One Martini backbone bead per residue (centre of mass of N, CA, C, O) as a GRO file, in nm:
protein
  229
    1MET     BB    1  10.914  10.197  12.717
    2PRO     BB    2  11.207  10.071  12.665
    3ALA     BB    3  11.505  10.023  12.708
    4PHE     BB    4  11.868  10.043  12.591
    5PRO     BB    5  12.085   9.780  12.537
    6ASN     BB    6  12.122   9.825  12.216
    7LEU     BB    7  12.221   9.828  11.889
    8ARG     BB    8  11.959   9.903  11.646
    9LEU     BB    9  11.790   9.830  11.327
   10CYS     BB   10  11.448   9.908  11.234
   11ALA     BB   11  11.220   9.779  10.991
   12ALA     BB   12  10.868   9.858  10.919
   13LEU     BB   13  10.563   9.680  10.778
   14LEU     BB   14  10.289   9.638  10.954
   15PRO     BB   15  10.032   9.606  10.760
   16PHE     BB   16  10.198   9.335  10.638
   17GLY     BB   17  10.366   9.180  10.870
   18LEU     BB   18  10.658   9.320  10.841
   19ILE     BB   19  10.971   9.237  11.009
   20ASN     BB   20  11.307   9.396  11.030
   21CYS     BB   21  11.581   9.285  11.247
   22ALA     BB   22  11.895   9.357  11.247
   23GLN     BB   23  12.195   9.179  11.343
   24ALA     BB   24  12.545   9.235  11.470
   25ALA     BB   25  12.939   9.131  11.470
   26PRO     BB   26  12.977   9.181  11.235
   27ALA     BB   27  12.816   9.319  11.006
   28PHE     BB   28  12.525   9.129  10.980
   29ASP     BB   29  12.548   8.926  11.208
   30ALA     BB   30  12.324   8.694  11.337
   31GLU     BB   31  12.500   8.644  11.620
   32SER     BB   32  12.453   8.943  11.684
   33PRO     BB   33  12.333   9.225  11.881
   34TRP     BB   34  12.463   9.400  11.634
   35MET     BB   35  12.428   9.538  11.332
   36LEU     BB   36  12.714   9.724  11.314
   37GLY     BB   37  12.871   9.595  11.529
   38ASP     BB   38  13.162   9.591  11.765
   39PHE     BB   39  13.409   9.764  11.699
   40GLY     BB   40  13.645   9.575  11.799
   41GLY     BB   41  13.498   9.553  12.105
   42ALA     BB   42  13.381   9.830  12.210
   43ARG     BB   43  13.089   9.762  12.290
   44THR     BB   44  13.148   9.548  12.499
   45ALA     BB   45  13.327   9.721  12.681
   46LEU     BB   46  13.112   9.939  12.743
   47SER     BB   47  12.897   9.750  12.862
   48GLN     BB   48  13.078   9.644  13.098
   49GLN     BB   49  13.096   9.958  13.205
   50GLY     BB   50  12.773  10.079  13.148
   51TYR     BB   51  12.752  10.139  12.825
   52ASP     BB   52  12.457  10.213  12.638
   53PHE     BB   53  12.332  10.208  12.297
   54LYS     BB   54  12.086  10.374  12.065
   55PHE     BB   55  11.956  10.309  11.729
   56ASP     BB   56  11.637  10.384  11.574
   57TYR     BB   57  11.381  10.263  11.333
   58THR     BB   58  11.040  10.359  11.234
   59GLY     BB   59  10.813  10.236  10.983
   60GLU     BB   60  10.485  10.351  10.851
   61MET     BB   61  10.222  10.220  10.644
   62GLY     BB   62   9.919  10.359  10.486
   63SER     BB   63   9.599  10.244  10.339
   64ASN     BB   64   9.296  10.326  10.160
   65LEU     BB   65   9.101  10.081   9.999
   66HIS     BB   66   8.821  10.123  10.170
   67GLY     BB   67   8.640  10.370  10.247
   68GLY     BB   68   8.577  10.618  10.437
   69SER     BB   69   8.576  10.955  10.384
   70ASP     BB   70   8.794  10.898  10.149
   71HIS     BB   71   8.809  10.707   9.844
   72ASP     BB   72   9.081  10.788   9.779
   73ARG     BB   73   9.363  10.631   9.673
   74THR     BB   74   9.629  10.599   9.915
   75ALA     BB   75   9.939  10.691  10.085
   76ARG     BB   76  10.120  10.674  10.404
   77TYR     BB   77  10.418  10.804  10.581
   78SER     BB   78  10.581  10.708  10.889
   79ASP     BB   79  10.834  10.815  11.137
   80GLN     BB   80  11.112  10.707  11.370
   81PHE     BB   81  11.365  10.837  11.565
   82GLY     BB   82  11.619  10.692  11.795
   83LEU     BB   83  11.812  10.824  12.075
   84GLY     BB   84  12.024  10.638  12.315
   85THR     BB   85  12.102  10.598  12.675
   86HIS     BB   86  12.243  10.356  12.913
   87LEU     BB   87  12.332  10.381  13.263
   88ASP     BB   88  12.543  10.206  13.485
   89LEU     BB   89  12.618  10.342  13.795
   90GLN     BB   90  12.759  10.107  13.935
   91LYS     BB   91  12.991  10.079  13.725
   92ILE     BB   92  13.076  10.386  13.698
   93LEU     BB   93  13.028  10.505  14.026
   94GLY     BB   94  12.921  10.295  14.257
   95TRP     BB   95  12.605  10.300  14.246
   96HIS     BB   96  12.375  10.127  14.392
   97ASP     BB   97  12.115  10.060  14.199
   98ALA     BB   98  12.185  10.256  13.941
   99GLU     BB   99  12.026  10.467  13.679
  100PHE     BB  100  12.033  10.597  13.331
  101GLN     BB  101  11.813  10.784  13.098
  102LEU     BB  102  11.841  10.870  12.740
  103THR     BB  103  11.597  11.024  12.505
  104VAL     BB  104  11.567  11.087  12.151
  105THR     BB  105  11.316  11.211  11.921
  106GLU     BB  106  11.187  11.170  11.571
  107ARG     BB  107  10.917  11.292  11.373
  108SER     BB  108  10.757  11.193  11.056
  109GLY     BB  109  10.504  11.267  10.829
  110ASN     BB  110  10.198  11.083  10.757
  111ASN     BB  111   9.833  11.033  10.804
  112ILE     BB  112   9.569  10.846  10.685
  113THR     BB  113   9.344  10.930  10.895
  114ASN     BB  114   9.311  11.245  10.853
  115ASP     BB  115   9.208  11.230  10.510
  116ARG     BB  116   9.053  10.927  10.488
  117VAL     BB  117   8.918  10.797  10.738
  118ASN     BB  118   8.867  11.071  10.846
  119ASP     BB  119   8.701  11.356  10.899
  120PRO     BB  120   8.852  11.665  10.901
  121ARG     BB  121   8.609  11.824  11.046
  122VAL     BB  122   8.623  11.615  11.321
  123GLY     BB  123   8.805  11.386  11.344
  124GLY     BB  124   8.993  11.187  11.597
  125PHE     BB  125   9.132  10.943  11.839
  126THR     BB  126   9.305  10.793  11.627
  127SER     BB  127   9.566  10.582  11.460
  128SER     BB  128   9.718  10.398  11.200
  129GLN     BB  129   9.993  10.563  11.289
  130GLU     BB  130  10.165  10.581  11.582
  131VAL     BB  131  10.429  10.761  11.493
  132TRP     BB  132  10.270  11.039  11.437
  133GLY     BB  133  10.226  11.139  11.708
  134ARG     BB  134  10.282  11.460  11.860
  135GLY     BB  135  10.436  11.548  11.627
  136GLN     BB  136  10.683  11.669  11.388
  137THR     BB  137  10.950  11.619  11.606
  138TRP     BB  138  11.164  11.695  11.847
  139ARG     BB  139  11.237  11.500  12.158
  140LEU     BB  140  11.242  11.473  12.504
  141THR     BB  141  11.157  11.156  12.628
  142GLN     BB  142  11.416  11.088  12.818
  143MET     BB  143  11.523  11.182  13.175
  144TRP     BB  144  11.639  10.948  13.407
  145TYR     BB  145  11.647  10.845  13.753
  146GLN     BB  146  11.738  10.529  13.918
  147GLN     BB  147  11.656  10.391  14.249
  148LYS     BB  148  11.750  10.129  14.474
  149PHE     BB  149  11.621   9.957  14.768
  150PHE     BB  150  11.612   9.701  14.971
  151ASP     BB  151  11.678   9.479  14.762
  152GLN     BB  152  11.484   9.622  14.534
  153LYS     BB  153  11.200   9.704  14.660
  154LEU     BB  154  11.278  10.002  14.625
  155ASP     BB  155  11.157  10.230  14.360
  156ILE     BB  156  11.311  10.524  14.212
  157LYS     BB  157  11.183  10.776  13.981
  158ALA     BB  158  11.346  11.063  13.814
  159GLY     BB  159  11.222  11.320  13.582
  160ARG     BB  160  11.172  11.253  13.235
  161PHE     BB  161  10.839  11.130  13.163
  162GLY     BB  162  10.579  10.918  13.107
  163GLU     BB  163  10.295  10.773  13.229
  164GLY     BB  164  10.298  10.511  13.036
  165GLU     BB  165  10.551  10.365  13.161
  166ASP     BB  166  10.392  10.289  13.463
  167PHE     BB  167  10.092  10.349  13.358
  168ASN     BB  168   9.885  10.190  13.166
  169SER     BB  169  10.041   9.973  13.031
  170PHE     BB  170  10.125   9.877  12.680
  171PRO     BB  171  10.194   9.701  12.425
  172CYS     BB  172  10.368   9.770  12.099
  173ASP     BB  173  10.251   9.547  11.838
  174PHE     BB  174  10.103   9.775  11.677
  175GLN     BB  175  10.012  10.029  11.456
  176ASN     BB  176   9.757  10.083  11.583
  177LEU     BB  177   9.674  10.292  11.846
  178ALA     BB  178   9.436  10.112  11.969
  179PHE     BB  179   9.689   9.871  12.008
  180CYS     BB  180   9.889  10.103  12.140
  181GLY     BB  181   9.966  10.165  12.429
  182SER     BB  182   9.851  10.395  12.639
  183GLN     BB  183   9.513  10.465  12.629
  184VAL     BB  184   9.467  10.727  12.786
  185GLY     BB  185   9.640  10.908  12.588
  186ASN     BB  186   9.437  10.873  12.343
  187TRP     BB  187   9.171  11.010  12.491
  188VAL     BB  188   9.343  11.211  12.717
  189GLY     BB  189   9.598  11.392  12.589
  190SER     BB  190   9.577  11.668  12.765
  191ILE     BB  191   9.672  11.496  13.039
  192TRP     BB  192   9.799  11.234  12.911
  193TYR     BB  193  10.142  11.130  12.872
  194ASN     BB  194  10.311  10.989  12.613
  195TRP     BB  195  10.486  10.866  12.397
  196PRO     BB  196  10.723  11.127  12.332
  197VAL     BB  197  10.628  11.261  12.586
  198SER     BB  198  10.744  11.474  12.849
  199GLN     BB  199  10.785  11.505  13.215
  200TRP     BB  200  10.788  11.594  13.520
  201ALA     BB  201  10.879  11.325  13.758
  202LEU     BB  202  10.749  11.079  14.009
  203ARG     BB  203  10.835  10.734  14.105
  204VAL     BB  204  10.696  10.493  14.342
  205LYS     BB  205  10.811  10.160  14.429
  206TYR     BB  206  10.678   9.851  14.592
  207HIS     BB  207  10.779   9.527  14.676
  208LEU     BB  208  10.610   9.276  14.834
  209THR     BB  209  10.675   9.096  14.592
  210PRO     BB  210  10.798   8.985  14.299
  211GLU     BB  211  10.474   9.001  14.185
  212LEU     BB  212  10.411   9.244  14.398
  213TYR     BB  213  10.296   9.590  14.373
  214ALA     BB  214  10.334   9.938  14.467
  215GLN     BB  215  10.231  10.265  14.327
  216VAL     BB  216  10.340  10.613  14.277
  217GLY     BB  217  10.262  10.934  14.112
  218ALA     BB  218  10.415  11.247  13.994
  219TYR     BB  219  10.293  11.508  13.762
  220GLU     BB  220  10.330  11.732  13.537
  221GLN     BB  221  10.100  12.006  13.436
  222ASN     BB  222  10.192  12.096  13.092
  223PRO     BB  223  10.094  12.197  12.780
  224SER     BB  224  10.384  12.278  12.662
  225ASN     BB  225  10.480  11.979  12.615
  226LEU     BB  226  10.318  11.973  12.325
  227ASP     BB  227  10.498  12.140  12.187
  228ARG     BB  228  10.714  12.207  11.888
  229GLY     BB  229  10.931  12.433  11.996
   0.00000   0.00000   0.00000
């Protein structure tokens, strides 16, 4: 998942191909990068000093119109709130090429796949609503420090994050989980943790050229990271 450059509020009805991301400055001004406005210039001033914040919301609705395990027609709604901050530590503390990311997420709702598309007695591997996965609860999704060296050729990230952020990454442009996010986590989720689950981790990347890099990562393997408590 991406870092959090600005404050924005997004509502999505992905199964119908409708996406509405309002941006503003005064509030709801289409020319502004912030939906809720610049707060009298405060957001711009904070961004210039290295402090960026984000609040976002994603809602996904699914309905089984025909077929599936249960032919009874109904709909399910799932959503996710995200709260985050990205700190440019070079601007804040004078640490060259250093940054910090903190993200907390909360998921709630129901998934149409669980009791309509798939047979509940056997379950399934994927989900029609990707924001439903990994439990309906609050999670510490990101808490990492990143430092670059040697003119940004060497890039080290340490803290709490998922494997899918840096390995087997895949853009999340669809609502169905089979077309969204790092696929390894969808099929072997007891081993590979994607957003919104985090774990203690270290990732080291070296750019051989601007277009070519090699990287290696070490990740904590702890099933309790999947708990909702």
